[in-house]
JSON list of C-alpha atoms in Angstrom, two decimals:
[
{"chain": "A", "resi": 1, "resn": "LYS", "atom": "CA", "xyz": [0.00, 0.00, 0.00]},
{"chain": "A", "resi": 2, "resn": "TYR", "atom": "CA", "xyz": [2.93, 2.33, 0.72]},
{"chain": "A", "resi": 3, "resn": "LEU", "atom": "CA", "xyz": [4.32, 1.93, -2.80]},
{"chain": "A", "resi": 4, "resn": "ILE", "atom": "CA", "xyz": [0.93, 2.55, -4.34]},
{"chain": "A", "resi": 5, "resn": "ALA", "atom": "CA", "xyz": [0.44, 5.66, -2.22]},
{"chain": "A", "resi": 6, "resn": "THR", "atom": "CA", "xyz": [3.92, 7.13, -2.75]},
{"chain": "A", "resi": 7, "resn": "ARG", "atom": "CA", "xyz": [4.65, 6.05, -6.32]},
{"chain": "A", "resi": 8, "resn": "LYS", "atom": "CA", "xyz": [1.12, 6.12, -7.75]},
{"chain": "A", "resi": 9, "resn": "VAL", "atom": "CA", "xyz": [1.60, 2.72, -9.35]},
{"chain": "A", "resi": 10, "resn": "GLY", "atom": "CA", "xyz": [-0.85, -0.13, -9.23]},
{"chain": "A", "resi": 11, "resn": "LEU", "atom": "CA", "xyz": [-3.85, 2.05, -8.48]},
{"chain": "A", "resi": 12, "resn": "GLU", "atom": "CA", "xyz": [-6.02, -0.42, -10.37]},
{"chain": "A", "resi": 13, "resn": "TYR", "atom": "CA", "xyz": [-5.25, -2.95, -7.61]},
{"chain": "A", "resi": 14, "resn": "TYR", "atom": "CA", "xyz": [-5.88, -0.55, -4.72]},
{"chain": "A", "resi": 15, "resn": "PRO", "atom": "CA", "xyz": [-8.90, 1.52, -5.77]},
{"chain": "A", "resi": 16, "resn": "GLU", "atom": "CA", "xyz": [-9.19, 5.10, -4.56]},
{"chain": "A", "resi": 17, "resn": "ASP", "atom": "CA", "xyz": [-12.91, 4.81, -3.87]},
{"chain": "A", "resi": 18, "resn": "PRO", "atom": "CA", "xyz": [-13.16, 4.81, -0.04]},
{"chain": "A", "resi": 19, "resn": "LYS", "atom": "CA", "xyz": [-15.79, 2.06, 0.16]},
{"chain": "A", "resi": 20, "resn": "THR", "atom": "CA", "xyz": [-13.86, -0.24, -2.16]},
{"chain": "A", "resi": 21, "resn": "ARG", "atom": "CA", "xyz": [-10.61, 0.52, -0.36]},
{"chain": "A", "resi": 22, "resn": "LEU", "atom": "CA", "xyz": [-12.28, -0.33, 2.94]},
{"chain": "A", "resi": 23, "resn": "LEU", "atom": "CA", "xyz": [-13.17, -3.78, 1.58]},
{"chain": "A", "resi": 24, "resn": "VAL", "atom": "CA", "xyz": [-9.54, -4.26, 0.56]},
{"chain": "A", "resi": 25, "resn": "ASP", "atom": "CA", "xyz": [-8.10, -2.98, 3.84]},
{"chain": "A", "resi": 26, "resn": "ARG", "atom": "CA", "xyz": [-10.34, -5.10, 6.04]},
{"chain": "A", "resi": 27, "resn": "TYR", "atom": "CA", "xyz": [-8.90, -8.25, 4.46]},
{"chain": "A", "resi": 28, "resn": "PHE", "atom": "CA", "xyz": [-5.28, -7.80, 5.59]},
{"chain": "A", "resi": 29, "resn": "PRO", "atom": "CA", "xyz": [-5.68, -8.56, 9.32]},
{"chain": "A", "resi": 30, "resn": "PHE", "atom": "CA", "xyz": [-7.39, -11.82, 8.33]},
{"chain": "A", "resi": 31, "resn": "HIS", "atom": "CA", "xyz": [-4.59, -12.55, 5.90]},
{"chain": "A", "resi": 32, "resn": "HIS", "atom": "CA", "xyz": [-1.87, -12.16, 8.49]},
{"chain": "A", "resi": 33, "resn": "THR", "atom": "CA", "xyz": [-3.64, -13.90, 11.37]},
{"chain": "A", "resi": 34, "resn": "VAL", "atom": "CA", "xyz": [-5.68, -16.66, 9.72]},
{"chain": "A", "resi": 35, "resn": "LEU", "atom": "CA", "xyz": [-5.01, -17.47, 6.08]},
{"chain": "A", "resi": 36, "resn": "ARG", "atom": "CA", "xyz": [-1.26, -17.00, 5.93]},
{"chain": "A", "resi": 37, "resn": "PRO", "atom": "CA", "xyz": [-0.36, -18.91, 9.12]},
{"chain": "A", "resi": 38, "resn": "ASN", "atom": "CA", "xyz": [-2.51, -21.87, 8.12]},
{"chain": "A", "resi": 39, "resn": "CYS", "atom": "CA", "xyz": [-1.28, -22.02, 4.54]},
{"chain": "A", "resi": 40, "resn": "ALA", "atom": "CA", "xyz": [2.30, -21.60, 5.76]},
{"chain": "A", "resi": 41, "resn": "SER", "atom": "CA", "xyz": [1.83, -24.49, 8.18]},
{"chain": "A", "resi": 42, "resn": "TYR", "atom": "CA", "xyz": [0.76, -26.77, 5.34]},
{"chain": "A", "resi": 43, "resn": "PHE", "atom": "CA", "xyz": [3.68, -25.57, 3.23]},
{"chain": "A", "resi": 44, "resn": "MET", "atom": "CA", "xyz": [6.17, -26.22, 6.05]},
{"chain": "A", "resi": 45, "resn": "ALA", "atom": "CA", "xyz": [4.66, -29.64, 6.71]},
{"chain": "A", "resi": 46, "resn": "THR", "atom": "CA", "xyz": [5.29, -30.51, 3.06]},
{"chain": "A", "resi": 47, "resn": "TYR", "atom": "CA", "xyz": [8.98, -29.61, 2.89]},
{"chain": "A", "resi": 48, "resn": "SER", "atom": "CA", "xyz": [11.16, -31.36, 5.44]},
{"chain": "A", "resi": 49, "resn": "PHE", "atom": "CA", "xyz": [14.15, -29.11, 4.70]},
{"chain": "A", "resi": 50, "resn": "LEU", "atom": "CA", "xyz": [12.22, -26.19, 6.26]},
{"chain": "A", "resi": 51, "resn": "LYS", "atom": "CA", "xyz": [11.20, -27.89, 9.49]},
{"chain": "A", "resi": 52, "resn": "PRO", "atom": "CA", "xyz": [14.46, -27.47, 11.47]},
{"chain": "A", "resi": 53, "resn": "TYR", "atom": "CA", "xyz": [14.63, -23.78, 10.61]},
{"chain": "A", "resi": 54, "resn": "CYS", "atom": "CA", "xyz": [11.00, -23.14, 11.47]},
{"chain": "A", "resi": 55, "resn": "HIS", "atom": "CA", "xyz": [10.83, -25.41, 14.52]},
{"chain": "A", "resi": 56, "resn": "PHE", "atom": "CA", "xyz": [7.86, -27.07, 12.87]},
{"chain": "A", "resi": 57, "resn": "THR", "atom": "CA", "xyz": [6.96, -30.70, 13.55]},
{"chain": "A", "resi": 58, "resn": "LYS", "atom": "CA", "xyz": [3.35, -31.13, 12.44]},
{"chain": "A", "resi": 59, "resn": "THR", "atom": "CA", "xyz": [2.31, -33.22, 9.45]},
{"chain": "A", "resi": 60, "resn": "LYS", "atom": "CA", "xyz": [0.10, -32.21, 6.54]},
{"chain": "A", "resi": 61, "resn": "ASP", "atom": "CA", "xyz": [-2.67, -34.40, 7.92]},
{"chain": "A", "resi": 62, "resn": "GLU", "atom": "CA", "xyz": [-2.51, -32.52, 11.22]},
{"chain": "A", "resi": 63, "resn": "VAL", "atom": "CA", "xyz": [-2.75, -29.05, 9.66]},
{"chain": "A", "resi": 64, "resn": "ARG", "atom": "CA", "xyz": [-5.10, -29.81, 6.73]},
{"chain": "A", "resi": 65, "resn": "PRO", "atom": "CA", "xyz": [-8.31, -29.29, 8.80]},
{"chain": "A", "resi": 66, "resn": "ASP", "atom": "CA", "xyz": [-7.06, -25.85, 9.88]},
{"chain": "A", "resi": 67, "resn": "VAL", "atom": "CA", "xyz": [-6.41, -24.86, 6.27]},
{"chain": "A", "resi": 68, "resn": "ILE", "atom": "CA", "xyz": [-9.88, -25.99, 5.26]},
{"chain": "A", "resi": 69, "resn": "LYS", "atom": "CA", "xyz": [-11.40, -24.03, 8.14]},
{"chain": "A", "resi": 70, "resn": "ALA", "atom": "CA", "xyz": [-9.41, -20.91, 7.18]},
{"chain": "A", "resi": 71, "resn": "CYS", "atom": "CA", "xyz": [-10.60, -21.22, 3.58]},
{"chain": "A", "resi": 72, "resn": "GLU", "atom": "CA", "xyz": [-14.20, -21.63, 4.68]},
{"chain": "A", "resi": 73, "resn": "GLN", "atom": "CA", "xyz": [-13.87, -18.53, 6.86]},
{"chain": "A", "resi": 74, "resn": "PHE", "atom": "CA", "xyz": [-12.38, -16.68, 3.89]},
{"chain": "A", "resi": 75, "resn": "VAL", "atom": "CA", "xyz": [-15.44, -17.54, 1.82]},
{"chain": "A", "resi": 76, "resn": "ASP", "atom": "CA", "xyz": [-17.90, -16.66, 4.59]},
{"chain": "A", "resi": 77, "resn": "ILE", "atom": "CA", "xyz": [-16.31, -13.33, 5.41]},
{"chain": "A", "resi": 78, "resn": "PHE", "atom": "CA", "xyz": [-14.95, -12.05, 2.10]},
{"chain": "A", "resi": 79, "resn": "LEU", "atom": "CA", "xyz": [-16.42, -13.78, -0.92]},
{"chain": "A", "resi": 80, "resn": "LYS", "atom": "CA", "xyz": [-19.99, -14.85, -0.21]},
{"chain": "A", "resi": 81, "resn": "ASP", "atom": "CA", "xyz": [-21.72, -14.19, -3.55]},
{"chain": "A", "resi": 82, "resn": "GLN", "atom": "CA", "xyz": [-19.08, -12.03, -5.19]},
{"chain": "A", "resi": 83, "resn": "LYS", "atom": "CA", "xyz": [-16.17, -12.67, -7.53]},
{"chain": "A", "resi": 84, "resn": "TYR", "atom": "CA", "xyz": [-13.44, -10.96, -5.53]},
{"chain": "A", "resi": 85, "resn": "ILE", "atom": "CA", "xyz": [-12.85, -9.54, -2.05]},
{"chain": "A", "resi": 86, "resn": "ALA", "atom": "CA", "xyz": [-13.97, -6.04, -3.11]},
{"chain": "A", "resi": 87, "resn": "GLY", "atom": "CA", "xyz": [-16.80, -7.19, -5.38]},
{"chain": "A", "resi": 88, "resn": "ASP", "atom": "CA", "xyz": [-16.27, -7.41, -9.13]},
{"chain": "A", "resi": 89, "resn": "VAL", "atom": "CA", "xyz": [-12.77, -5.91, -9.22]},
{"chain": "A", "resi": 90, "resn": "LEU", "atom": "CA", "xyz": [-9.46, -7.72, -8.66]},
{"chain": "A", "resi": 91, "resn": "THR", "atom": "CA", "xyz": [-7.42, -5.93, -5.99]},
{"chain": "A", "resi": 92, "resn": "ILE", "atom": "CA", "xyz": [-4.17, -6.29, -4.06]},
{"chain": "A", "resi": 93, "resn": "ALA", "atom": "CA", "xyz": [-6.13, -8.19, -1.39]},
{"chain": "A", "resi": 94, "resn": "ASP", "atom": "CA", "xyz": [-7.04, -10.87, -3.94]},
{"chain": "A", "resi": 95, "resn": "ILE", "atom": "CA", "xyz": [-3.45, -11.08, -5.12]},
{"chain": "A", "resi": 96, "resn": "PHE", "atom": "CA", "xyz": [-2.25, -11.64, -1.55]},
{"chain": "A", "resi": 97, "resn": "ALA", "atom": "CA", "xyz": [-4.97, -14.20, -0.80]},
{"chain": "A", "resi": 98, "resn": "ALA", "atom": "CA", "xyz": [-4.48, -16.16, -4.00]},
{"chain": "A", "resi": 99, "resn": "ASN", "atom": "CA", "xyz": [-0.71, -16.10, -3.57]},
{"chain": "A", "resi": 100, "resn": "GLU", "atom": "CA", "xyz": [-0.95, -17.82, -0.19]},
{"chain": "A", "resi": 101, "resn": "MET", "atom": "CA", "xyz": [-3.34, -20.42, -1.50]},
{"chain": "A", "resi": 102, "resn": "THR", "atom": "CA", "xyz": [-1.48, -21.13, -4.73]},
{"chain": "A", "resi": 103, "resn": "HIS", "atom": "CA", "xyz": [1.69, -21.80, -2.76]},
{"chain": "A", "resi": 104, "resn": "ILE", "atom": "CA", "xyz": [0.08, -24.84, -1.20]},
{"chain": "A", "resi": 105, "resn": "MET", "atom": "CA", "xyz": [-1.86, -25.78, -4.33]},
{"chain": "A", "resi": 106, "resn": "PHE", "atom": "CA", "xyz": [1.07, -25.76, -6.75]},
{"chain": "A", "resi": 107, "resn": "SER", "atom": "CA", "xyz": [3.92, -26.81, -4.51]},
{"chain": "A", "resi": 108, "resn": "ALA", "atom": "CA", "xyz": [2.36, -28.76, -1.67]},
{"chain": "A", "resi": 109, "resn": "ASP", "atom": "CA", "xyz": [-0.47, -30.73, -3.30]},
{"chain": "A", "resi": 110, "resn": "PHE", "atom": "CA", "xyz": [-3.31, -29.20, -1.27]},
{"chain": "A", "resi": 111, "resn": "ASP", "atom": "CA", "xyz": [-6.61, -30.25, -2.82]},
{"chain": "A", "resi": 112, "resn": "PHE", "atom": "CA", "xyz": [-8.87, -27.22, -3.13]},
{"chain": "A", "resi": 113, "resn": "ASN", "atom": "CA", "xyz": [-11.69, -29.43, -4.42]},
{"chain": "A", "resi": 114, "resn": "GLN", "atom": "CA", "xyz": [-12.50, -29.65, -0.71]},
{"chain": "A", "resi": 115, "resn": "VAL", "atom": "CA", "xyz": [-13.42, -25.94, -0.85]},
{"chain": "A", "resi": 116, "resn": "PRO", "atom": "CA", "xyz": [-14.82, -25.48, -4.39]},
{"chain": "A", "resi": 117, "resn": "VAL", "atom": "CA", "xyz": [-15.63, -21.77, -4.00]},
{"chain": "A", "resi": 118, "resn": "VAL", "atom": "CA", "xyz": [-11.98, -21.11, -3.17]},
{"chain": "A", "resi": 119, "resn": "LYS", "atom": "CA", "xyz": [-10.79, -23.25, -6.07]},
{"chain": "A", "resi": 120, "resn": "ALA", "atom": "CA", "xyz": [-12.95, -21.25, -8.50]},
{"chain": "A", "resi": 121, "resn": "TYR", "atom": "CA", "xyz": [-11.74, -18.01, -6.90]},
{"chain": "A", "resi": 122, "resn": "ILE", "atom": "CA", "xyz": [-8.07, -18.97, -7.35]},
{"chain": "A", "resi": 123, "resn": "GLU", "atom": "CA", "xyz": [-8.74, -19.84, -10.99]},
{"chain": "A", "resi": 124, "resn": "ARG", "atom": "CA", "xyz": [-10.36, -16.41, -11.52]},
{"chain": "A", "resi": 125, "resn": "VAL", "atom": "CA", "xyz": [-7.44, -14.58, -9.93]},
{"chain": "A", "resi": 126, "resn": "LEU", "atom": "CA", "xyz": [-4.96, -16.56, -12.04]},
{"chain": "A", "resi": 127, "resn": "GLU", "atom": "CA", "xyz": [-6.69, -15.35, -15.20]},
{"chain": "A", "resi": 128, "resn": "ASN", "atom": "CA", "xyz": [-4.78, -12.12, -14.59]},
{"chain": "A", "resi": 129, "resn": "GLU", "atom": "CA", "xyz": [-1.55, -12.50, -16.61]},
{"chain": "A", "resi": 130, "resn": "ILE", "atom": "CA", "xyz": [0.58, -10.64, -14.07]},
{"chain": "A", "resi": 131, "resn": "VAL", "atom": "CA", "xyz": [-0.60, -12.81, -11.21]},
{"chain": "A", "resi": 132, "resn": "ALA", "atom": "CA", "xyz": [-0.15, -15.99, -13.27]},
{"chain": "A", "resi": 133, "resn": "GLU", "atom": "CA", "xyz": [3.43, -14.94, -14.11]},
{"chain": "A", "resi": 134, "resn": "THR", "atom": "CA", "xyz": [4.29, -14.58, -10.42]},
{"chain": "A", "resi": 135, "resn": "GLN", "atom": "CA", "xyz": [3.34, -18.21, -9.81]},
{"chain": "A", "resi": 136, "resn": "LYS", "atom": "CA", "xyz": [5.87, -19.76, -12.20]},
{"chain": "A", "resi": 137, "resn": "ALA", "atom": "CA", "xyz": [8.63, -20.10, -9.61]},
{"chain": "A", "resi": 138, "resn": "ILE", "atom": "CA", "xyz": [6.42, -21.71, -6.99]},
{"chain": "A", "resi": 139, "resn": "LYS", "atom": "CA", "xyz": [5.26, -24.28, -9.53]},
{"chain": "A", "resi": 140, "resn": "GLU", "atom": "CA", "xyz": [8.90, -25.36, -9.89]},
{"chain": "A", "resi": 141, "resn": "LEU", "atom": "CA", "xyz": [9.47, -25.88, -6.16]},
{"chain": "A", "resi": 142, "resn": "PRO", "atom": "CA", "xyz": [8.39, -29.55, -5.99]},
{"chain": "A", "resi": 143, "resn": "GLU", "atom": "CA", "xyz": [11.05, -30.55, -8.52]},
{"chain": "A", "resi": 144, "resn": "LEU", "atom": "CA", "xyz": [13.68, -28.29, -6.99]},
{"chain": "A", "resi": 145, "resn": "SER", "atom": "CA", "xyz": [13.04, -29.65, -3.52]},
{"chain": "A", "resi": 146, "resn": "LYS", "atom": "CA", "xyz": [13.91, -33.16, -4.72]},
{"chain": "A", "resi": 147, "resn": "THR", "atom": "CA", "xyz": [17.49, -31.99, -5.18]},
{"chain": "A", "resi": 148, "resn": "LEU", "atom": "CA", "xyz": [17.83, -30.75, -1.59]},
{"chain": "A", "resi": 149, "resn": "PRO", "atom": "CA", "xyz": [19.10, -32.95, 1.23]},
{"chain": "A", "resi": 150, "resn": "LYS", "atom": "CA", "xyz": [16.45, -34.27, 3.61]},
{"chain": "A", "resi": 151, "resn": "ALA", "atom": "CA", "xyz": [16.46, -32.52, 6.98]},
{"chain": "A", "resi": 152, "resn": "LYS", "atom": "CA", "xyz": [16.85, -34.51, 10.15]},
{"chain": "A", "resi": 153, "resn": "LEU", "atom": "CA", "xyz": [14.48, -33.57, 12.92]}
]
């Protein structure tokens, strides 16, 4: 938000209309306290080389229910019957949300068929060419991780 405000770039992703901006801004506390921690837990449970550095010992099976719950809360609070967090317009909030979820979809085999509204939402967000481009590196992580030594817990 700072870069948008000081450099006047990306205004299409952080609308100036106060009501729309409010919808965007209200997402970020949820992102940092609910969606991101749960998606990160699933990601860390997938890659053993991260566990010693993150002091993380849970398995994917242990954290999967929390991810599903976070996704269901995301739908209930932010999507309901709309395409994006702020209605019909893709914003920085959607980019952040989709980024967290695509990390575990592309690189950690999380099955979003369990939360079909979220799966459809991710697909919509990825229709944006810029967002799709940012996901290329994370799609390569499963193959890259095969070349790393296994961590010992």
